C-alpha cells in the first residue's frame, strides 16, 4: 500500500460516524473529496505507480482507477475503510468519536484525507482503490437537512417536545 495525504479539498458525501451498510452488511466508512485538477494529478500519478508495480505497465493501462472527473475538470475521490477513521480539527486535535455526531460535518467542508492506494484483483477485474485512515477538518460547514435556509416570513414553526403551531 502506498500512503497518500491529499491536499485540501471539498468534502462531499461522508460516513464518518456510522458505516454505510447499503451494499455491505458489515459497513464501510467513506469520504468523498473533490480536488482541483492540479491537486488531483499527484494522487492519480500515485495510483498509476501502484498499478504499474502490481500489474506491470501493459496491464496498468487497463486498470480501473479511483476518481471521477467532473465537468469543471476537478476530480472526486472516494476513500473507504471497514475501520472507523480518526478525525482531527485544523490544529490536529483528535475529535472524540462520541463528539463527531454533534459536529454535523457537512458537504462543502474543507478537509484533507490520509489513506493509502492499493491494488486489487477480483476475477478478471483489476484496479486501484483508496483506503481511509484519517480525516482533518480544516473549515467546517455544518450539515443542513433538506438544503433549505430558514424563512423568516414563514408562519409554521415546529418545537421539539411540544405540539406544532402556526404564528400569525
JSON list of C-alpha atoms in Angstrom, two decimals, residues 2-167:
[
{"chain": "A", "resi": 2, "resn": "UNK", "atom": "CA", "xyz": [1.25, 3.46, -0.91]},
{"chain": "A", "resi": 3, "resn": "UNK", "atom": "CA", "xyz": [0.45, 6.13, 1.71]},
{"chain": "A", "resi": 4, "resn": "UNK", "atom": "CA", "xyz": [-1.44, 9.19, 0.44]},
{"chain": "A", "resi": 5, "resn": "UNK", "atom": "CA", "xyz": [-2.20, 12.54, 2.06]},
{"chain": "A", "resi": 6, "resn": "UNK", "atom": "CA", "xyz": [-4.46, 14.70, -0.06]},
{"chain": "A", "resi": 7, "resn": "UNK", "atom": "CA", "xyz": [-4.15, 18.45, -0.39]},
{"chain": "A", "resi": 8, "resn": "UNK", "atom": "CA", "xyz": [-7.07, 20.48, 0.96]},
{"chain": "A", "resi": 9, "resn": "UNK", "atom": "CA", "xyz": [-10.27, 19.71, -0.88]},
{"chain": "A", "resi": 10, "resn": "UNK", "atom": "CA", "xyz": [-14.02, 19.97, -0.63]},
{"chain": "A", "resi": 11, "resn": "UNK", "atom": "CA", "xyz": [-15.87, 17.23, 1.23]},
{"chain": "A", "resi": 12, "resn": "UNK", "atom": "CA", "xyz": [-18.79, 15.50, -0.42]},
{"chain": "A", "resi": 13, "resn": "UNK", "atom": "CA", "xyz": [-20.75, 12.54, 0.89]},
{"chain": "A", "resi": 14, "resn": "UNK", "atom": "CA", "xyz": [-19.35, 11.19, 4.16]},
{"chain": "A", "resi": 15, "resn": "UNK", "atom": "CA", "xyz": [-19.86, 8.28, 6.55]},
{"chain": "A", "resi": 16, "resn": "UNK", "atom": "CA", "xyz": [-17.50, 9.13, 9.40]},
{"chain": "A", "resi": 17, "resn": "UNK", "atom": "CA", "xyz": [-19.80, 8.44, 12.37]},
{"chain": "A", "resi": 18, "resn": "UNK", "atom": "CA", "xyz": [-21.57, 5.26, 11.27]},
{"chain": "A", "resi": 19, "resn": "UNK", "atom": "CA", "xyz": [-20.57, 2.88, 8.47]},
{"chain": "A", "resi": 20, "resn": "UNK", "atom": "CA", "xyz": [-22.61, 2.73, 5.27]},
{"chain": "A", "resi": 21, "resn": "UNK", "atom": "CA", "xyz": [-24.34, -0.67, 5.20]},
{"chain": "A", "resi": 22, "resn": "UNK", "atom": "CA", "xyz": [-26.30, -0.21, 1.97]},
{"chain": "A", "resi": 23, "resn": "UNK", "atom": "CA", "xyz": [-24.16, -2.60, -0.14]},
{"chain": "A", "resi": 24, "resn": "UNK", "atom": "CA", "xyz": [-22.15, -4.31, 2.61]},
{"chain": "A", "resi": 25, "resn": "UNK", "atom": "CA", "xyz": [-23.80, -5.65, 5.80]},
{"chain": "A", "resi": 26, "resn": "UNK", "atom": "CA", "xyz": [-20.56, -5.08, 7.74]},
{"chain": "A", "resi": 27, "resn": "UNK", "atom": "CA", "xyz": [-20.49, -1.50, 6.53]},
{"chain": "A", "resi": 28, "resn": "UNK", "atom": "CA", "xyz": [-17.79, 0.87, 5.35]},
{"chain": "A", "resi": 29, "resn": "UNK", "atom": "CA", "xyz": [-16.73, 4.31, 6.49]},
{"chain": "A", "resi": 30, "resn": "UNK", "atom": "CA", "xyz": [-16.39, 6.62, 3.50]},
{"chain": "A", "resi": 31, "resn": "UNK", "atom": "CA", "xyz": [-15.50, 10.14, 2.50]},
{"chain": "A", "resi": 32, "resn": "UNK", "atom": "CA", "xyz": [-15.57, 11.84, -0.88]},
{"chain": "A", "resi": 33, "resn": "UNK", "atom": "CA", "xyz": [-13.12, 14.65, -1.52]},
{"chain": "A", "resi": 34, "resn": "UNK", "atom": "CA", "xyz": [-13.07, 16.86, -4.61]},
{"chain": "A", "resi": 35, "resn": "UNK", "atom": "CA", "xyz": [-9.73, 18.31, -5.68]},
{"chain": "A", "resi": 36, "resn": "UNK", "atom": "CA", "xyz": [-8.76, 20.76, -8.38]},
{"chain": "A", "resi": 37, "resn": "UNK", "atom": "CA", "xyz": [-7.20, 19.02, -11.41]},
{"chain": "A", "resi": 38, "resn": "UNK", "atom": "CA", "xyz": [-3.68, 20.18, -10.46]},
{"chain": "A", "resi": 39, "resn": "UNK", "atom": "CA", "xyz": [-4.08, 18.85, -6.91]},
{"chain": "A", "resi": 40, "resn": "UNK", "atom": "CA", "xyz": [-5.58, 15.57, -8.13]},
{"chain": "A", "resi": 41, "resn": "UNK", "atom": "CA", "xyz": [-2.66, 14.90, -10.50]},
{"chain": "A", "resi": 42, "resn": "UNK", "atom": "CA", "xyz": [-0.38, 13.71, -7.67]},
{"chain": "A", "resi": 43, "resn": "UNK", "atom": "CA", "xyz": [-2.94, 11.17, -6.45]},
{"chain": "A", "resi": 44, "resn": "UNK", "atom": "CA", "xyz": [-3.58, 9.94, -9.98]},
{"chain": "A", "resi": 45, "resn": "UNK", "atom": "CA", "xyz": [0.17, 9.54, -10.50]},
{"chain": "A", "resi": 46, "resn": "UNK", "atom": "CA", "xyz": [0.49, 7.59, -7.23]},
{"chain": "A", "resi": 47, "resn": "UNK", "atom": "CA", "xyz": [-2.35, 5.26, -8.29]},
{"chain": "A", "resi": 48, "resn": "UNK", "atom": "CA", "xyz": [-0.67, 4.70, -11.65]},
{"chain": "A", "resi": 49, "resn": "UNK", "atom": "CA", "xyz": [2.57, 3.80, -9.85]},
{"chain": "A", "resi": 50, "resn": "UNK", "atom": "CA", "xyz": [0.74, 1.27, -7.66]},
{"chain": "A", "resi": 51, "resn": "UNK", "atom": "CA", "xyz": [-0.93, -0.30, -10.74]},
{"chain": "A", "resi": 52, "resn": "UNK", "atom": "CA", "xyz": [2.36, -0.46, -12.66]},
{"chain": "A", "resi": 53, "resn": "UNK", "atom": "CA", "xyz": [4.18, -2.02, -9.70]},
{"chain": "A", "resi": 54, "resn": "UNK", "atom": "CA", "xyz": [1.43, -4.59, -9.06]},
{"chain": "A", "resi": 55, "resn": "UNK", "atom": "CA", "xyz": [0.32, -5.49, -12.60]},
{"chain": "A", "resi": 56, "resn": "UNK", "atom": "CA", "xyz": [3.13, -4.33, -14.90]},
{"chain": "A", "resi": 57, "resn": "UNK", "atom": "CA", "xyz": [2.99, -1.49, -17.44]},
{"chain": "A", "resi": 58, "resn": "UNK", "atom": "CA", "xyz": [0.85, -3.33, -20.00]},
{"chain": "A", "resi": 59, "resn": "UNK", "atom": "CA", "xyz": [-1.94, -4.30, -17.57]},
{"chain": "A", "resi": 60, "resn": "UNK", "atom": "CA", "xyz": [-1.68, -0.98, -15.69]},
{"chain": "A", "resi": 61, "resn": "UNK", "atom": "CA", "xyz": [-3.08, 0.79, -18.75]},
{"chain": "A", "resi": 62, "resn": "UNK", "atom": "CA", "xyz": [-6.28, -1.30, -18.38]},
{"chain": "A", "resi": 63, "resn": "UNK", "atom": "CA", "xyz": [-6.58, -0.90, -14.62]},
{"chain": "A", "resi": 64, "resn": "UNK", "atom": "CA", "xyz": [-9.71, 0.71, -13.13]},
{"chain": "A", "resi": 65, "resn": "UNK", "atom": "CA", "xyz": [-8.52, 3.81, -11.31]},
{"chain": "A", "resi": 66, "resn": "UNK", "atom": "CA", "xyz": [-10.21, 5.65, -8.45]},
{"chain": "A", "resi": 67, "resn": "UNK", "atom": "CA", "xyz": [-11.55, 9.12, -9.05]},
{"chain": "A", "resi": 68, "resn": "UNK", "atom": "CA", "xyz": [-14.22, 10.64, -11.23]},
{"chain": "A", "resi": 69, "resn": "UNK", "atom": "CA", "xyz": [-13.51, 13.69, -13.36]},
{"chain": "A", "resi": 70, "resn": "UNK", "atom": "CA", "xyz": [-16.16, 16.39, -13.01]},
{"chain": "A", "resi": 71, "resn": "UNK", "atom": "CA", "xyz": [-17.38, 18.79, -15.71]},
{"chain": "A", "resi": 72, "resn": "UNK", "atom": "CA", "xyz": [-15.20, 21.61, -14.36]},
{"chain": "A", "resi": 73, "resn": "UNK", "atom": "CA", "xyz": [-12.05, 19.45, -14.54]},
{"chain": "A", "resi": 74, "resn": "UNK", "atom": "CA", "xyz": [-11.89, 18.75, -10.80]},
{"chain": "A", "resi": 75, "resn": "UNK", "atom": "CA", "xyz": [-11.68, 15.14, -9.64]},
{"chain": "A", "resi": 76, "resn": "UNK", "atom": "CA", "xyz": [-13.68, 13.46, -6.86]},
{"chain": "A", "resi": 77, "resn": "UNK", "atom": "CA", "xyz": [-12.05, 10.59, -4.99]},
{"chain": "A", "resi": 78, "resn": "UNK", "atom": "CA", "xyz": [-13.75, 8.16, -2.58]},
{"chain": "A", "resi": 79, "resn": "UNK", "atom": "CA", "xyz": [-11.74, 6.80, 0.36]},
{"chain": "A", "resi": 80, "resn": "UNK", "atom": "CA", "xyz": [-13.21, 3.76, 2.20]},
{"chain": "A", "resi": 81, "resn": "UNK", "atom": "CA", "xyz": [-12.44, 1.66, 5.26]},
{"chain": "A", "resi": 82, "resn": "UNK", "atom": "CA", "xyz": [-14.03, -1.00, 7.43]},
{"chain": "A", "resi": 83, "resn": "UNK", "atom": "CA", "xyz": [-12.39, 0.67, 10.45]},
{"chain": "A", "resi": 84, "resn": "UNK", "atom": "CA", "xyz": [-13.59, 3.96, 11.90]},
{"chain": "A", "resi": 85, "resn": "UNK", "atom": "CA", "xyz": [-11.17, 6.71, 10.85]},
{"chain": "A", "resi": 86, "resn": "UNK", "atom": "CA", "xyz": [-9.64, 9.20, 13.24]},
{"chain": "A", "resi": 87, "resn": "UNK", "atom": "CA", "xyz": [-10.96, 12.72, 12.68]},
{"chain": "A", "resi": 88, "resn": "UNK", "atom": "CA", "xyz": [-8.93, 15.82, 13.58]},
{"chain": "A", "resi": 89, "resn": "UNK", "atom": "CA", "xyz": [-9.55, 19.56, 13.63]},
{"chain": "A", "resi": 90, "resn": "UNK", "atom": "CA", "xyz": [-7.40, 22.16, 11.84]},
{"chain": "A", "resi": 91, "resn": "UNK", "atom": "CA", "xyz": [-4.88, 22.14, 14.74]},
{"chain": "A", "resi": 92, "resn": "UNK", "atom": "CA", "xyz": [-4.60, 18.32, 14.61]},
{"chain": "A", "resi": 93, "resn": "UNK", "atom": "CA", "xyz": [-6.56, 17.75, 17.81]},
{"chain": "A", "resi": 94, "resn": "UNK", "atom": "CA", "xyz": [-8.26, 14.36, 17.75]},
{"chain": "A", "resi": 95, "resn": "UNK", "atom": "CA", "xyz": [-12.05, 14.68, 17.92]},
{"chain": "A", "resi": 96, "resn": "UNK", "atom": "CA", "xyz": [-13.60, 12.07, 20.20]},
{"chain": "A", "resi": 97, "resn": "UNK", "atom": "CA", "xyz": [-15.88, 9.68, 18.28]},
{"chain": "A", "resi": 98, "resn": "UNK", "atom": "CA", "xyz": [-18.86, 10.49, 20.51]},
{"chain": "A", "resi": 99, "resn": "UNK", "atom": "CA", "xyz": [-18.49, 14.21, 19.62]},
{"chain": "A", "resi": 100, "resn": "UNK", "atom": "CA", "xyz": [-18.46, 13.69, 15.84]},
{"chain": "A", "resi": 101, "resn": "UNK", "atom": "CA", "xyz": [-22.22, 13.32, 15.51]},
{"chain": "A", "resi": 102, "resn": "UNK", "atom": "CA", "xyz": [-22.82, 16.66, 17.24]},
{"chain": "A", "resi": 103, "resn": "UNK", "atom": "CA", "xyz": [-20.47, 18.42, 14.80]},
{"chain": "A", "resi": 104, "resn": "UNK", "atom": "CA", "xyz": [-22.77, 17.61, 11.87]},
{"chain": "A", "resi": 105, "resn": "UNK", "atom": "CA", "xyz": [-19.92, 17.72, 9.34]},
{"chain": "A", "resi": 106, "resn": "UNK", "atom": "CA", "xyz": [-21.48, 18.62, 6.01]},
{"chain": "A", "resi": 107, "resn": "UNK", "atom": "CA", "xyz": [-20.68, 18.55, 2.34]},
{"chain": "A", "resi": 108, "resn": "UNK", "atom": "CA", "xyz": [-18.74, 21.65, 1.40]},
{"chain": "A", "resi": 109, "resn": "UNK", "atom": "CA", "xyz": [-16.42, 21.42, 4.40]},
{"chain": "A", "resi": 110, "resn": "UNK", "atom": "CA", "xyz": [-12.73, 21.84, 3.57]},
{"chain": "A", "resi": 111, "resn": "UNK", "atom": "CA", "xyz": [-10.87, 18.66, 4.51]},
{"chain": "A", "resi": 112, "resn": "UNK", "atom": "CA", "xyz": [-7.70, 16.63, 3.96]},
{"chain": "A", "resi": 113, "resn": "UNK", "atom": "CA", "xyz": [-7.56, 12.84, 3.92]},
{"chain": "A", "resi": 114, "resn": "UNK", "atom": "CA", "xyz": [-4.81, 10.41, 4.95]},
{"chain": "A", "resi": 115, "resn": "UNK", "atom": "CA", "xyz": [-5.10, 7.00, 3.42]},
{"chain": "A", "resi": 116, "resn": "UNK", "atom": "CA", "xyz": [-3.49, 4.64, 1.02]},
{"chain": "A", "resi": 117, "resn": "UNK", "atom": "CA", "xyz": [-3.65, 3.41, -2.55]},
{"chain": "A", "resi": 118, "resn": "UNK", "atom": "CA", "xyz": [-3.71, -0.34, -3.02]},
{"chain": "A", "resi": 119, "resn": "UNK", "atom": "CA", "xyz": [-4.19, -2.63, -5.98]},
{"chain": "A", "resi": 120, "resn": "UNK", "atom": "CA", "xyz": [-6.91, -5.25, -6.13]},
{"chain": "A", "resi": 121, "resn": "UNK", "atom": "CA", "xyz": [-7.75, -8.16, -8.38]},
{"chain": "A", "resi": 122, "resn": "UNK", "atom": "CA", "xyz": [-11.25, -9.59, -8.43]},
{"chain": "A", "resi": 123, "resn": "UNK", "atom": "CA", "xyz": [-11.56, -12.23, -11.13]},
{"chain": "A", "resi": 124, "resn": "UNK", "atom": "CA", "xyz": [-10.95, -10.50, -14.45]},
{"chain": "A", "resi": 125, "resn": "UNK", "atom": "CA", "xyz": [-11.28, -7.04, -12.88]},
{"chain": "A", "resi": 126, "resn": "UNK", "atom": "CA", "xyz": [-8.17, -5.23, -11.71]},
{"chain": "A", "resi": 127, "resn": "UNK", "atom": "CA", "xyz": [-7.93, -1.81, -10.18]},
{"chain": "A", "resi": 128, "resn": "UNK", "atom": "CA", "xyz": [-6.65, 0.55, -7.54]},
{"chain": "A", "resi": 129, "resn": "UNK", "atom": "CA", "xyz": [-8.71, 1.56, -4.52]},
{"chain": "A", "resi": 130, "resn": "UNK", "atom": "CA", "xyz": [-8.20, 4.24, -1.88]},
{"chain": "A", "resi": 131, "resn": "UNK", "atom": "CA", "xyz": [-8.32, 3.26, 1.79]},
{"chain": "A", "resi": 132, "resn": "UNK", "atom": "CA", "xyz": [-9.37, 5.72, 4.51]},
{"chain": "A", "resi": 133, "resn": "UNK", "atom": "CA", "xyz": [-7.29, 6.21, 7.68]},
{"chain": "A", "resi": 134, "resn": "UNK", "atom": "CA", "xyz": [-7.77, 9.81, 8.90]},
{"chain": "A", "resi": 135, "resn": "UNK", "atom": "CA", "xyz": [-9.66, 12.98, 8.06]},
{"chain": "A", "resi": 136, "resn": "UNK", "atom": "CA", "xyz": [-8.67, 16.52, 9.02]},
{"chain": "A", "resi": 137, "resn": "UNK", "atom": "CA", "xyz": [-11.40, 19.16, 9.02]},
{"chain": "A", "resi": 138, "resn": "UNK", "atom": "CA", "xyz": [-9.88, 22.50, 8.02]},
{"chain": "A", "resi": 139, "resn": "UNK", "atom": "CA", "xyz": [-13.10, 24.54, 7.65]},
{"chain": "A", "resi": 140, "resn": "UNK", "atom": "CA", "xyz": [-16.35, 23.10, 8.98]},
{"chain": "A", "resi": 141, "resn": "UNK", "atom": "CA", "xyz": [-19.58, 23.59, 7.08]},
{"chain": "A", "resi": 142, "resn": "UNK", "atom": "CA", "xyz": [-22.36, 22.06, 9.14]},
{"chain": "A", "resi": 143, "resn": "UNK", "atom": "CA", "xyz": [-24.84, 19.70, 7.54]},
{"chain": "A", "resi": 144, "resn": "UNK", "atom": "CA", "xyz": [-28.30, 21.15, 6.96]},
{"chain": "A", "resi": 145, "resn": "UNK", "atom": "CA", "xyz": [-31.07, 18.64, 6.35]},
{"chain": "A", "resi": 146, "resn": "UNK", "atom": "CA", "xyz": [-33.04, 19.25, 3.19]},
{"chain": "A", "resi": 147, "resn": "UNK", "atom": "CA", "xyz": [-30.75, 22.01, 1.95]},
{"chain": "A", "resi": 148, "resn": "UNK", "atom": "CA", "xyz": [-33.20, 24.74, 2.96]},
{"chain": "A", "resi": 149, "resn": "UNK", "atom": "CA", "xyz": [-32.48, 28.01, 4.71]},
{"chain": "A", "resi": 150, "resn": "UNK", "atom": "CA", "xyz": [-34.75, 29.47, 7.38]},
{"chain": "A", "resi": 151, "resn": "UNK", "atom": "CA", "xyz": [-37.63, 31.57, 6.03]},
{"chain": "A", "resi": 152, "resn": "UNK", "atom": "CA", "xyz": [-38.24, 34.48, 8.39]},
{"chain": "A", "resi": 153, "resn": "UNK", "atom": "CA", "xyz": [-41.63, 35.14, 6.78]},
{"chain": "A", "resi": 154, "resn": "UNK", "atom": "CA", "xyz": [-42.87, 31.58, 7.44]},
{"chain": "A", "resi": 155, "resn": "UNK", "atom": "CA", "xyz": [-45.59, 31.03, 10.00]},
{"chain": "A", "resi": 156, "resn": "UNK", "atom": "CA", "xyz": [-45.19, 27.31, 10.72]},
{"chain": "A", "resi": 157, "resn": "UNK", "atom": "CA", "xyz": [-42.69, 26.59, 13.49]},
{"chain": "A", "resi": 158, "resn": "UNK", "atom": "CA", "xyz": [-42.13, 23.14, 14.94]},
{"chain": "A", "resi": 159, "resn": "UNK", "atom": "CA", "xyz": [-40.86, 22.93, 18.51]},
{"chain": "A", "resi": 160, "resn": "UNK", "atom": "CA", "xyz": [-39.46, 19.57, 19.58]},
{"chain": "A", "resi": 161, "resn": "UNK", "atom": "CA", "xyz": [-41.30, 18.03, 22.53]},
{"chain": "A", "resi": 162, "resn": "UNK", "atom": "CA", "xyz": [-44.40, 20.17, 22.06]},
{"chain": "A", "resi": 163, "resn": "UNK", "atom": "CA", "xyz": [-47.18, 20.45, 19.54]},
{"chain": "A", "resi": 164, "resn": "UNK", "atom": "CA", "xyz": [-46.71, 22.28, 16.27]},
{"chain": "A", "resi": 165, "resn": "UNK", "atom": "CA", "xyz": [-48.19, 25.72, 15.99]},
{"chain": "A", "resi": 166, "resn": "UNK", "atom": "CA", "xyz": [-48.64, 28.46, 13.45]},
{"chain": "A", "resi": 167, "resn": "UNK", "atom": "CA", "xyz": [-47.88, 32.05, 14.31]}
]
